[in-house]
């Protein structure tokens, strides 16, 4: 049975953090616009945005060593770290605006202060960390960072990591207390509750199957209502494809020229989660190590205190892996189905170039629990197998495209793809991901609503005071924004309150 349904201003596909953020921004900028959301699962935030499917790091380059690369002359390039930190500040400001306006409540349910640390071992890496610390610690965005290579100090900072460590290799760490743990699942659910209260129509169990341009320039979506079995058709002036791993296949259906010669490469993930409360209590930080040679940047190992379901947890990972699915709830045919005549050469070129990555991912899938425990013991020498369980994390679909670096180049960042007339946009890729959702959705707004952006600018600045301004170059504004967001989001270290 097929039924034609109405016309609307905006359709958001997928109920993850990206659609939640874009919907919340648009509701403030154009409250009169009608917005509909279609999500194939029963609830919001069940795929990559779910708290168990990502690492919950508020990525601001405080501890992630892959954002500061060593240049051939031995100096450290901090350009990317500054960019990512600035982008996270935009998220903090928008979330603070929502809290201060009482549009969402109880920020401690989605964001907690947590020291961010980098930890390295061996002469070469200790020298690198020291140089990185020198390059960052004078910068206003990274103020408060400390360095130590004194085992006594490190024992104070990370007792669990130092206990039972017998190696004489040099070891060092940096620590900065202004880091955060973000429960992106809780935040996504809060934002969808807020959108519902603003009369946004949210349709769960609705699988978007096709997207076509209509003669009058709108977009028509063919949607399978999984509850009734009906096929519905909805049209909109603007469509955002925020379907996570499901975005690439939907983008391909639009047929827009920008969707051609683009492919996706899925990378799956696993975490180890600690079940022993005594061990969990001994750690209080996110501690990032260095990626192994040949490992992709998303598999940098880290030992993280997390706040999930209002209680403290301890997770280690992620271990990368290979699965042909584009979503955790996807199909084994996703990868092969995404190969089209227009991207087959791009995909083949990537296949040839990335053989070592594929080999690495397959090796990772084959690891036994004991082999994973050995990797964990590089962080916690005394870790016991019975205290740790394996949980499957979310899928990431890395973008493959033809770039200056050559045909079929694998990208590790996020990619916003828009039609030339701005009537449709898709978000591909996954890193740095949810932390930078506000920055990425502002990019969508700038690209897709050029006629409105000037009129909206005042409201955007009211919500996000550093919009269009470099905080790195404006230490006074940085201090103001940092203090006001810390207050609004309740980011002061205190005992964990259960409620
Ligand atoms: C292992 C791992 C660790 C990560 N760690 C971090 C981290 O520490 N910090 C960070 O900032 N980011 C991290 N990320 C990235 C972050 O999780 C993602 O960038 C973010 O959640 C993506 O949000 P999204 O809304 O685009 O996608 P999702 O949350 O995946 O939402 C997409 C939604 O679209 C729905 N959908 C798909 N297809 C259809 C369709 N055809 N019709 C209707 N609905 C559809 C899905 O069911 C889903 O609900 C991590 C990711 C992974 C996998």
XYZ file of C-alpha atoms and ligand atoms in Angstrom:
552
model
C 0.000 0.000 0.000
C 1.318 3.448 -0.828
C 0.137 6.790 0.505
C 1.302 10.278 -0.402
C 2.013 12.386 2.667
C 2.606 16.076 2.999
C 5.179 18.631 2.026
C 7.535 20.186 4.566
C 10.376 22.700 4.836
C 13.086 20.429 6.218
C 13.561 16.670 6.477
C 16.324 15.243 8.646
C 17.207 11.618 7.919
C 18.513 9.752 10.982
C 18.180 10.486 14.678
C 21.841 10.712 15.672
C 23.804 13.623 17.128
C 24.211 15.334 13.739
C 20.483 15.598 12.900
C 19.800 16.487 16.547
C 22.289 19.363 16.340
C 21.134 20.661 12.963
C 17.481 20.472 14.027
C 18.211 22.343 17.272
C 20.171 25.069 15.458
C 17.463 25.526 12.797
C 14.683 25.641 15.413
C 16.426 28.668 16.958
C 17.181 30.340 13.620
C 13.884 29.726 11.833
C 11.307 28.676 14.455
C 8.485 28.899 11.904
C 9.972 26.230 9.636
C 8.358 22.822 9.686
C 10.860 20.031 10.384
C 10.320 16.257 10.114
C 12.718 13.522 11.179
C 12.748 9.941 9.855
C 14.708 7.304 11.772
C 14.707 3.597 11.010
C 15.288 2.430 14.593
C 12.864 2.688 17.517
C 14.733 5.382 19.441
C 17.193 8.242 18.891
C 20.953 7.842 19.350
C 21.142 4.076 18.911
C 23.917 3.880 16.284
C 27.352 5.624 16.460
C 26.037 8.366 18.757
C 25.111 5.848 21.459
C 27.288 6.028 24.575
C 28.441 2.397 24.207
C 29.289 2.819 20.524
C 31.804 5.682 20.749
C 34.545 6.678 23.176
C 32.803 9.781 24.554
C 35.874 11.958 24.275
C 35.154 15.647 23.965
C 37.844 15.871 21.281
C 39.748 19.092 21.787
C 43.265 17.850 21.025
C 44.271 17.927 24.700
C 45.487 14.316 24.633
C 45.184 12.906 21.083
C 48.755 12.633 19.794
C 47.693 12.182 16.162
C 46.531 15.823 16.011
C 50.095 17.089 16.560
C 52.520 15.673 14.032
C 56.274 15.973 14.091
C 57.539 17.819 11.009
C 60.659 16.635 9.133
C 62.679 19.385 10.881
C 61.714 17.897 14.257
C 59.332 20.708 15.249
C 55.694 20.004 16.168
C 52.835 21.194 13.963
C 50.008 22.283 16.295
C 47.736 23.712 13.543
C 45.289 20.785 13.558
C 45.176 20.694 17.367
C 44.197 24.388 17.453
C 41.489 23.825 14.833
C 39.926 20.876 16.673
C 40.085 22.631 20.034
C 38.346 25.694 18.536
C 35.647 23.469 17.021
C 34.939 21.848 20.393
C 34.593 25.315 21.937
C 31.708 25.940 19.483
C 29.950 22.815 20.780
C 30.470 23.895 24.403
C 28.971 27.309 23.638
C 25.879 25.953 21.862
C 25.225 23.372 24.591
C 25.601 26.169 27.195
C 23.113 28.321 25.288
C 20.592 25.449 25.317
C 21.097 24.940 29.078
C 20.936 28.672 29.895
C 17.742 28.975 27.830
C 16.297 26.008 29.722
C 15.828 24.109 26.454
C 17.792 21.191 27.911
C 18.470 20.499 31.602
C 20.954 18.667 33.845
C 24.148 19.061 31.767
C 25.967 16.661 34.132
C 23.868 13.903 32.538
C 25.809 14.364 29.289
C 29.101 16.126 30.088
C 31.575 15.680 32.957
C 34.959 17.222 33.643
C 37.732 14.648 33.316
C 41.524 15.038 33.034
C 42.841 14.283 29.560
C 46.279 12.653 29.472
C 48.771 11.441 26.872
C 51.069 8.625 27.920
C 54.152 7.351 26.077
C 57.025 4.978 26.694
C 60.523 4.793 25.205
C 63.156 7.434 24.545
C 61.864 8.603 21.139
C 58.245 9.008 22.198
C 59.172 10.710 25.479
C 61.225 13.258 23.497
C 58.244 13.765 21.153
C 55.845 14.277 24.078
C 58.165 16.792 25.707
C 58.340 18.780 22.468
C 54.564 18.563 22.022
C 54.085 19.811 25.580
C 56.436 22.776 24.935
C 54.604 23.659 21.717
C 51.138 23.508 23.303
C 51.484 24.590 26.915
C 52.170 28.274 26.113
C 49.144 28.462 23.838
C 46.027 29.984 25.453
C 43.813 27.084 24.260
C 45.965 24.532 26.094
C 46.621 26.376 29.332
C 47.028 24.262 32.433
C 48.781 21.376 30.687
C 51.408 19.654 32.862
C 54.235 17.305 31.866
C 56.008 14.716 33.973
C 58.517 11.926 33.427
C 58.873 11.320 37.149
C 57.428 7.886 38.045
C 56.430 9.196 41.507
C 54.337 11.987 39.985
C 52.870 9.583 37.423
C 51.849 7.262 40.259
C 49.863 10.150 41.732
C 48.205 10.873 38.393
C 47.538 7.286 37.224
C 48.108 4.753 40.035
C 46.447 1.923 38.116
C 48.790 2.391 35.154
C 51.951 2.643 37.275
C 51.265 -0.245 39.654
C 53.239 -3.387 38.808
C 55.249 -1.640 36.066
C 58.666 -3.309 36.002
C 60.148 -1.954 32.762
C 63.051 0.493 33.034
C 62.061 2.215 29.808
C 61.523 5.974 30.155
C 57.850 6.864 30.569
C 56.156 10.266 30.483
C 52.721 11.838 30.441
C 50.949 15.143 30.051
C 47.810 15.982 32.011
C 45.261 18.743 31.599
C 42.263 19.016 33.888
C 39.988 20.914 31.501
C 39.143 17.786 29.460
C 35.669 16.277 29.310
C 33.826 12.994 28.973
C 30.702 13.433 26.865
C 27.784 11.024 26.814
C 26.717 11.700 23.226
C 23.866 9.196 23.506
C 22.311 11.071 26.437
C 22.831 14.396 24.648
C 21.190 13.081 21.457
C 18.171 11.877 23.435
C 17.920 15.231 25.250
C 18.049 17.152 21.980
C 15.325 14.983 20.431
C 13.135 15.515 23.516
C 13.682 19.231 23.082
C 12.835 19.053 19.345
C 9.674 17.087 20.122
C 8.595 19.802 22.550
C 9.103 22.327 19.714
C 6.609 20.441 17.504
C 9.193 18.726 15.344
C 7.580 15.573 13.944
C 9.832 12.641 14.792
C 9.045 9.373 13.044
C 10.773 6.269 14.377
C 10.696 2.900 12.571
C 10.725 4.776 9.265
C 13.396 3.588 6.846
C 14.259 6.023 4.047
C 14.653 3.914 0.905
C 14.938 6.409 -1.941
C 15.417 10.117 -2.635
C 14.456 11.738 -5.925
C 14.265 15.291 -7.239
C 10.704 16.364 -8.191
C 9.876 18.509 -11.219
C 9.316 21.564 -9.024
C 12.807 21.274 -7.487
C 11.803 19.665 -4.187
C 13.108 16.337 -2.874
C 10.747 13.384 -2.579
C 11.593 10.616 -0.123
C 10.249 7.097 -0.397
C 9.967 5.817 3.151
C 9.049 2.391 4.494
C 6.925 2.743 7.603
C 8.124 -0.382 9.402
C 5.287 -0.275 11.943
C 2.451 -0.347 9.385
C 4.263 -1.870 6.404
C 3.171 1.106 4.265
C 5.315 3.019 1.836
C 5.068 6.772 2.470
C 6.234 9.644 0.279
C 7.279 12.936 1.839
C 8.640 16.004 0.067
C 10.815 18.803 1.411
C 12.598 21.929 0.244
C 15.736 20.910 2.145
C 16.957 17.451 3.138
C 19.820 16.582 5.484
C 21.162 13.049 5.188
C 22.395 12.458 8.735
C 22.192 8.688 8.491
C 25.731 8.021 9.806
C 27.106 4.978 7.971
C 23.816 4.912 6.026
C 24.487 8.336 4.478
C 26.596 7.196 1.503
C 23.977 4.842 -0.021
C 21.295 7.536 0.362
C 23.537 10.218 -1.120
C 24.155 7.939 -4.111
C 20.384 7.664 -4.649
C 20.063 11.444 -5.064
C 22.087 11.229 -8.292
C 23.625 14.688 -7.706
C 26.988 15.149 -9.463
C 28.653 15.691 -6.061
C 27.709 12.122 -5.074
C 29.819 10.575 -7.856
C 33.327 9.121 -7.456
C 32.862 8.820 -3.697
C 33.094 5.532 -1.827
C 33.094 4.306 1.750
C 35.284 1.923 3.717
C 33.767 0.528 6.929
C 35.890 0.126 10.052
C 34.355 -1.569 13.058
C 35.412 -1.247 16.670
C 35.518 -3.116 19.976
C 36.045 -1.895 23.526
C 37.005 -3.826 26.625
C 34.884 -2.835 29.592
C 35.885 -3.378 33.207
C 33.436 -5.152 35.505
C 35.428 -4.821 38.747
C 34.346 -1.721 40.762
C 37.630 -1.781 42.734
C 39.641 -1.403 39.531
C 37.267 1.242 38.112
C 37.697 3.350 41.267
C 41.488 3.468 40.890
C 41.405 5.450 37.650
C 40.111 8.919 36.853
C 41.211 10.201 33.416
C 41.175 9.629 29.701
C 44.664 8.376 28.860
C 45.605 8.288 25.184
C 48.660 6.375 23.955
C 50.343 6.368 20.572
C 48.951 4.417 17.610
C 50.980 1.354 16.654
C 52.960 1.610 13.405
C 50.579 0.823 10.509
C 47.445 1.355 12.624
C 44.834 3.863 11.401
C 44.375 6.989 13.554
C 40.999 5.826 14.865
C 42.590 2.889 16.647
C 44.836 4.860 18.997
C 44.552 2.900 22.269
C 43.128 4.725 25.269
C 42.064 3.907 28.805
C 39.037 5.950 29.707
C 36.997 6.691 32.751
C 33.459 7.090 31.417
C 30.201 8.248 32.962
C 27.442 6.057 31.591
C 24.004 5.518 33.158
C 25.078 7.909 35.900
C 27.902 5.695 37.068
C 31.636 5.566 36.621
C 32.930 2.950 34.154
C 36.321 2.034 32.720
C 36.814 1.219 29.047
C 39.869 0.335 26.990
C 40.158 0.379 23.211
C 39.041 0.745 20.564
C 40.320 -2.311 18.748
C 39.637 -1.805 15.073
C 38.171 -4.500 12.878
C 36.706 -5.190 9.489
C 33.022 -5.750 8.764
C 31.305 -5.034 5.430
C 28.375 -3.381 7.285
C 27.937 0.412 7.127
C 25.876 0.530 10.331
C 26.025 -1.694 13.405
C 22.464 -2.685 12.497
C 23.364 -2.774 8.776
C 23.704 -5.566 6.226
C 26.704 -7.608 5.067
C 25.885 -6.410 1.546
C 26.400 -2.701 2.396
C 29.968 -2.432 1.111
C 29.431 -4.300 -2.130
C 26.131 -2.464 -2.707
C 27.924 0.887 -2.508
C 30.140 0.059 -5.494
C 28.639 1.832 -8.521
C 29.876 2.314 -12.097
C 30.882 5.904 -11.196
C 33.005 4.960 -8.151
C 34.300 1.499 -9.037
C 37.707 2.816 -10.161
C 37.980 5.001 -7.072
C 37.152 1.990 -4.864
C 39.565 -0.306 -6.706
C 42.373 2.253 -6.443
C 41.726 2.507 -2.684
C 41.643 -1.296 -2.420
C 45.114 -1.535 -3.957
C 46.538 1.327 -1.867
C 45.010 0.217 1.399
C 45.942 -3.460 1.324
C 48.065 -3.057 4.440
C 45.168 -1.367 6.271
C 42.800 -4.191 5.273
C 45.384 -6.717 6.457
C 45.758 -4.804 9.731
C 41.969 -4.728 10.281
C 41.608 -8.435 9.565
C 44.445 -9.191 12.012
C 42.639 -7.069 14.611
C 39.400 -9.041 14.129
C 41.306 -12.295 14.687
C 42.823 -11.231 18.050
C 41.958 -13.561 20.912
C 40.806 -12.181 24.265
C 44.250 -12.959 25.721
C 45.961 -11.018 22.911
C 43.664 -8.067 23.622
C 44.518 -8.402 27.334
C 48.220 -8.147 26.405
C 47.518 -4.792 24.726
C 45.573 -3.670 27.779
C 48.500 -4.705 30.019
C 50.639 -2.091 28.259
C 48.343 0.332 30.148
C 47.425 -1.711 33.240
C 50.248 -4.193 33.906
C 48.205 -6.088 36.516
C 44.975 -6.349 34.478
C 43.158 -9.643 35.044
C 41.176 -11.238 32.216
C 38.193 -12.015 34.495
C 37.695 -8.280 35.180
C 37.215 -7.375 31.506
C 34.493 -8.074 28.937
C 34.360 -7.256 25.246
C 31.672 -4.920 23.855
C 31.077 -4.164 20.182
C 31.320 -0.430 19.371
C 29.874 1.516 16.434
C 30.769 1.337 12.759
C 32.633 4.138 11.023
C 32.519 4.540 7.269
C 35.647 6.321 6.116
C 35.289 8.348 2.930
C 37.210 7.306 -0.194
C 37.594 9.940 -2.904
C 39.852 11.146 -5.648
C 42.062 13.906 -4.276
C 45.292 15.681 -5.162
C 47.011 12.818 -3.345
C 45.650 10.452 -6.008
C 42.699 8.321 -7.048
C 40.900 6.439 -4.312
C 42.376 8.201 -1.285
C 41.074 7.163 2.121
C 40.030 10.145 4.272
C 39.937 10.027 8.047
C 37.953 13.228 8.684
C 34.332 14.246 8.161
C 33.044 15.402 4.802
C 29.963 17.555 4.165
C 28.678 16.995 0.637
C 26.042 19.425 -0.656
C 24.200 19.876 -3.935
C 25.266 23.007 -5.858
C 21.904 24.686 -5.043
C 22.174 23.792 -1.329
C 18.880 21.856 -1.331
C 20.416 18.657 0.045
C 23.424 17.900 2.246
C 24.979 14.689 3.518
C 27.497 14.069 6.237
C 30.050 11.364 5.551
C 33.002 10.149 7.611
C 33.340 10.018 11.363
C 36.237 11.889 12.863
C 36.629 13.898 15.101
C 32.932 13.244 14.993
C 30.278 14.048 17.530
C 32.462 16.539 19.464
C 32.502 18.844 16.469
C 28.830 18.400 15.531
C 28.094 22.120 16.028
C 30.977 23.218 13.798
C 30.008 20.714 11.090
C 26.310 21.654 11.192
C 27.190 25.365 11.008
C 29.096 24.459 7.820
C 25.923 22.808 6.476
C 23.931 25.949 7.317
C 26.484 28.253 5.651
C 26.581 26.136 2.486
C 22.861 25.441 2.194
C 21.250 28.674 3.376
C 23.402 31.451 1.844
C 20.358 33.742 1.477
C 19.465 33.521 5.162
C 22.887 33.437 6.780
C 23.318 37.210 6.977
C 19.974 37.656 8.735
C 20.787 34.729 11.060
C 24.257 35.871 12.026
C 23.163 37.937 15.043
C 21.284 34.973 16.524
C 24.198 32.623 15.815
C 26.569 34.977 17.686
C 24.088 35.195 20.573
C 24.164 31.385 20.818
C 27.845 30.931 19.962
C 29.802 34.100 20.834
C 33.002 32.921 19.119
C 31.230 32.244 15.786
C 33.464 33.544 12.979
C 36.191 34.582 15.424
C 39.429 32.759 16.206
C 39.606 32.110 19.951
C 43.305 31.343 19.530
C 43.788 34.982 18.483
C 41.390 36.419 21.091
C 42.530 35.307 24.546
C 40.093 37.691 26.283
C 37.079 36.188 24.497
C 38.530 32.701 25.079
C 38.707 33.270 28.825
C 35.170 34.637 28.898
C 33.772 31.782 26.820
C 35.677 29.165 28.796
C 34.448 30.492 32.138
C 30.831 30.945 31.036
C 30.589 27.475 29.437
C 32.264 25.816 32.450
C 29.592 27.447 34.644
C 26.644 26.602 32.376
C 27.769 23.000 31.864
C 28.754 22.558 35.503
C 32.326 21.574 34.618
C 33.889 21.779 38.033
C 35.491 18.666 39.526
C 33.319 17.272 42.316
C 32.075 14.029 43.703
C 29.928 12.096 41.271
C 26.307 12.606 42.280
C 23.933 9.749 41.544
C 20.334 10.731 40.988
C 34.352 3.316 17.946
C 34.004 4.770 17.812
C 34.527 5.698 18.696
C 34.213 7.058 18.562
N 34.680 7.925 19.495
C 34.327 9.229 19.440
C 34.725 10.110 20.461
O 35.389 9.721 21.419
N 34.367 11.417 20.354
C 33.642 11.873 19.293
O 33.381 13.064 19.249
N 33.221 11.043 18.316
C 33.536 9.736 18.363
N 33.108 8.870 17.402
C 32.362 9.400 16.236
C 30.906 9.676 16.573
O 30.349 8.586 17.242
C 30.152 9.955 15.268
O 30.817 10.956 14.531
C 28.731 10.445 15.504
O 28.062 9.681 16.468
C 27.978 10.413 14.186
O 26.666 10.869 14.399
P 25.588 10.753 13.261
O 24.382 11.447 13.748
O 26.190 11.217 11.974
O 25.368 9.186 13.041
P 24.623 8.081 13.934
O 24.668 8.354 15.372
O 25.132 6.758 13.455
O 23.104 8.250 13.505
C 22.632 7.940 12.222
C 21.203 7.495 12.344
O 20.647 7.329 11.039
C 19.798 6.190 11.034
N 19.661 5.715 9.660
C 20.619 5.162 8.877
N 20.111 4.865 7.664
C 18.817 5.250 7.677
C 17.756 5.215 6.713
N 17.940 4.722 5.489
N 16.533 5.676 7.074
C 16.316 6.190 8.316
N 17.285 6.255 9.261
C 18.508 5.793 8.944
C 20.541 5.216 11.960
O 19.670 4.213 12.451
C 21.058 6.142 13.037
O 20.160 6.268 14.119
C 33.372 7.502 17.506
C 32.824 6.558 16.626
C 33.111 5.201 16.774
C 32.472 4.218 15.854
